[in-house]
C-alpha cells in the first residue's frame, strides 16, 4: 500500500524524468546523440538547456516532447513511459501534455492567429465554440486580443512567437518546451517574449527552454549544460532571475 | 477529429489555391459533363422515339426486300419485289389479319382551294388500316381504290385556309401528272405512323396504293420491270380491286397490266391478329413462307442477294437503341478515360501539395494530430475536389443535354439516377486519387517535417 502512494507522489511532483537515456543514430558508424542522460524536471520548474551545436539539445527536446523514442532507457512524461507507448498513444500524450514553441514559430500560414491557437484543441475533439473562446482568452493574455483574425504573415516576429506561446498553452499542458524561442527575435521583442515565459512560469507552467545565450538561460531556475550527448553539469540559479535581470526596464506585455 | 472539422479545414486549403484547385477539377468536370450530357440526350431520344409507338402499331410487321448484307435502318437498300397479288395472297393467309403495300409517292406539290404548296415527300401510298382509327382526329380512314386521302395536321395546316374533311386536294406527281383526292380524315399527330416514315414531325398525306401508287408505277413502267410470267396477270385476277372487277373477264389481264396492277411494292405491312409474340411470329413466318414459295411473284427476285426482312416497330427500335447504346458506351468509355486522367491530376496535385505542406503536417502532428487526422484532412481535400468537379460537371452536362434536346426538339428527360451516380463517382474518384497522397502525408515523421524547409 505504501508503494503506490509513493509512486503517486512522484508522479505529482515530477513532470518529466529521464533515466539513463540513450539515443543512437546509425549512420555507417553509430552517432550517440544522447549518451546516458539522467534528469528530473519537477512540476512548475523553469529549466534552461545549454550546450554547443550538436550536443544533443534538440534530441533531448524531441524525447521529452514525445516526438521520438529513446534507443535505450526510460523517458517518463506525466507518469507514462514514452518508450512503451504505441505511436497513437504517444501522439495522444503529446497532444494533451506537451506544448511546443519553436525558433521558427511554426504557425499554420493560412490560419488566423485565433485558429492557430485553437488548432491543438481541434485534435483533442474540443467543440468549436469552446475552442475559440479559449484561444481568444489566451491571445488576450499574450497581448494580442486585437490581432486574433490576422494570419501569421500580417504579424511581426514577436507577435508570431506570442501566438505560438498561446498555442503551446492552449491544452493546459504539463510542460512547455521551447527550442531557441528567441533565436529569430531582436533584443526588444526577445525581452517581451521572455517576460511572458516568466509570467506563465509564475502562474505554474513547467518550462524547458533550449538556448545558446546565457542571458536567456539565466531567466530559468537552473541550467542544464549538455556536451556530446551527456549532462556536463547542472547549474542551480535559485528562483527565476527575472527581477534582477538588467536586460531592459520595460516589463511590458503589450506591443506599442 | 470529427469529419465536419476535417472538411472545414480542407476547404480552407483548397480555397488557398483557387486556380490550382479549379484546374485540378477540370478533368472531372469534363468527364462527368460528357457522360451526363449524352445520357440526358440518349434518354430524351429514347423517350422521344419509344413514346411514339402506339399499342396498335405493335401488331404491325414491316417488311422489305434488300440485300442481306445491307446495313442500316428500315428500307435500307429496299427493292420493289412484292406485287399486289402477293399482298392479297398474304392477306388471305390464316395467320395474317391484313397485308398492304407501302410506297412513298414522288410528288412535287399539293394544292387546295387554288393555293399550291411545294411538297417533295410525305405523300404516302399505303393500305387503309395503316392510318389506325385511334390516330384519327377527324373523319375516317380512306377506302382502297377510291380517290381519297388522310392528312396529318401539318399537311392540313400548310394552306392559308386549313384543309378539312370533305375538301378536295390535288397532288402534282413528279413528272407533272396531277391526281385529285378527297380529304376524308385528319390524324391527330404530325409524327410518323411507322418506322418507314421515320418519327419526326412533318406534313404527310396518306392515300390508297390503288389508284395512286398503281398509277404512278404504271406510268413509270415500274410494273413492267418485273419479268412477269404468262400467268402473272391471271393470279391477280380473282380477288382484285373494284376497278378491275368492273372490267370484263377477257380484258382483265390486259387491264391489270395497263393499270400497273402488277406494280411492285418497295415495302409491305403485314398485320398480325394481335400484338402477342406468337401471333407476330406466326404471321411473319407465314408471310415469308409464302413470298419465298414459287406461288408468289416476289420469289422470282428473292434469292441469295435479295431477301425479305420482316420486323416489328419494337424490333426496329431495338436496333436503333442498340446503336444508341453502342454510342453511349463509347461516350462513357471516353468519359471514363477523362475521369482517369482527372483522377491522376488530382493525385498529382495532392502529392505536390503534401510535399509542399510537409512543414504544416509536422506542425499538426506536433500539436497532437493523429495519423488518421492527417489522412482524413488530405482525403477530405481530394474528395471535395472530386465532388465539386462532379457537381460542376453534372450541371454543365445537364445544361448541354437540355440544349441538345431542345435543339433537336425532343421531350426532355433528366436521368436523375445518373446525377446521383455522378456525385458518387466524384466521391470515389476523390478517395481513389487522394488515398496514396493522404497516406504519404499521414506517415510523415513530425521531426523530419519540422526540420523541412
Ligand atoms: N535524424 C538524425 N539522424 C542522424 N543523426 C542525427 C539525427 N538527428 C540528430 N543527429 C545527430 O545527433 C547529434 C545531436 O543533434 P541535435 O540534438 O540536433 O543537436 P543540437 O540540437 O544540440 O544542435 C548531432 O551529432 C546530430 O548530427
Ligand atoms: Mg538543435
Tab-separated table of C-alpha atoms and ligand atoms in Angstrom, chain A residues 25-27 31-34 51-60 179-180 210 212 226, chain B residues 447-448 451, ligand 1:
chain	number	residue	atom	x	y	z
A	25	UNK	CA	21.657	7.129	-34.861
A	26	UNK	CA	23.167	4.560	-37.171
A	27	UNK	CA	24.906	6.379	-39.975
A	31	UNK	CA	26.265	8.539	-33.537
A	32	UNK	CA	25.336	8.850	-29.874
A	33	UNK	CA	23.167	11.940	-29.870
A	34	UNK	CA	22.347	11.257	-26.235
A	51	UNK	CA	25.288	23.373	-24.967
A	52	UNK	CA	27.227	23.695	-28.195
A	53	UNK	CA	25.685	22.796	-31.508
A	54	UNK	CA	25.362	19.049	-31.953
A	55	UNK	CA	25.464	18.360	-28.229
A	56	UNK	CA	22.016	16.711	-28.273
A	57	UNK	CA	19.710	19.533	-27.117
A	58	UNK	CA	17.112	19.053	-29.844
A	59	UNK	CA	17.285	15.292	-29.488
A	60	UNK	CA	16.536	15.693	-25.806
A	179	UNK	CA	13.689	25.222	-28.664
A	180	UNK	CA	15.572	28.515	-29.069
A	210	UNK	CA	16.811	25.443	-25.076
A	212	UNK	CA	22.550	29.417	-26.847
A	226	UNK	CA	24.955	19.355	-22.328
B	447	UNK	CA	10.652	15.525	-36.537
B	448	UNK	CA	11.751	15.407	-40.183
B	451	UNK	CA	13.133	20.398	-39.918
C	1	LIG	N1	17.925	12.224	-37.606
C	1	LIG	C1	19.227	12.150	-37.346
C	1	LIG	N2	19.988	11.260	-37.989
C	1	LIG	C2	21.297	11.160	-37.714
C	1	LIG	N3	21.926	11.909	-36.817
C	1	LIG	C3	21.237	12.812	-36.134
C	1	LIG	C4	19.836	12.981	-36.363
C	1	LIG	N4	19.376	13.955	-35.543
C	1	LIG	C5	20.448	14.367	-34.843
C	1	LIG	N5	21.552	13.690	-35.207
C	1	LIG	C6	22.878	13.848	-34.637
C	1	LIG	O1	22.762	13.808	-33.244
C	1	LIG	C7	23.607	14.792	-32.668
C	1	LIG	C8	22.785	15.737	-31.795
C	1	LIG	O2	21.948	16.530	-32.597
C	1	LIG	P1	20.948	17.620	-32.023
C	1	LIG	O3	20.211	17.036	-30.906
C	1	LIG	O4	20.158	18.159	-33.149
C	1	LIG	O5	21.966	18.719	-31.514
C	1	LIG	P2	21.668	20.221	-31.054
C	1	LIG	O6	20.226	20.459	-31.114
C	1	LIG	O7	22.245	20.290	-29.702
C	1	LIG	O8	22.427	21.087	-32.016
C	1	LIG	C9	24.305	15.502	-33.805
C	1	LIG	O9	25.583	14.951	-33.973
C	1	LIG	C10	23.443	15.205	-34.996
C	1	LIG	O10	24.219	15.148	-36.158
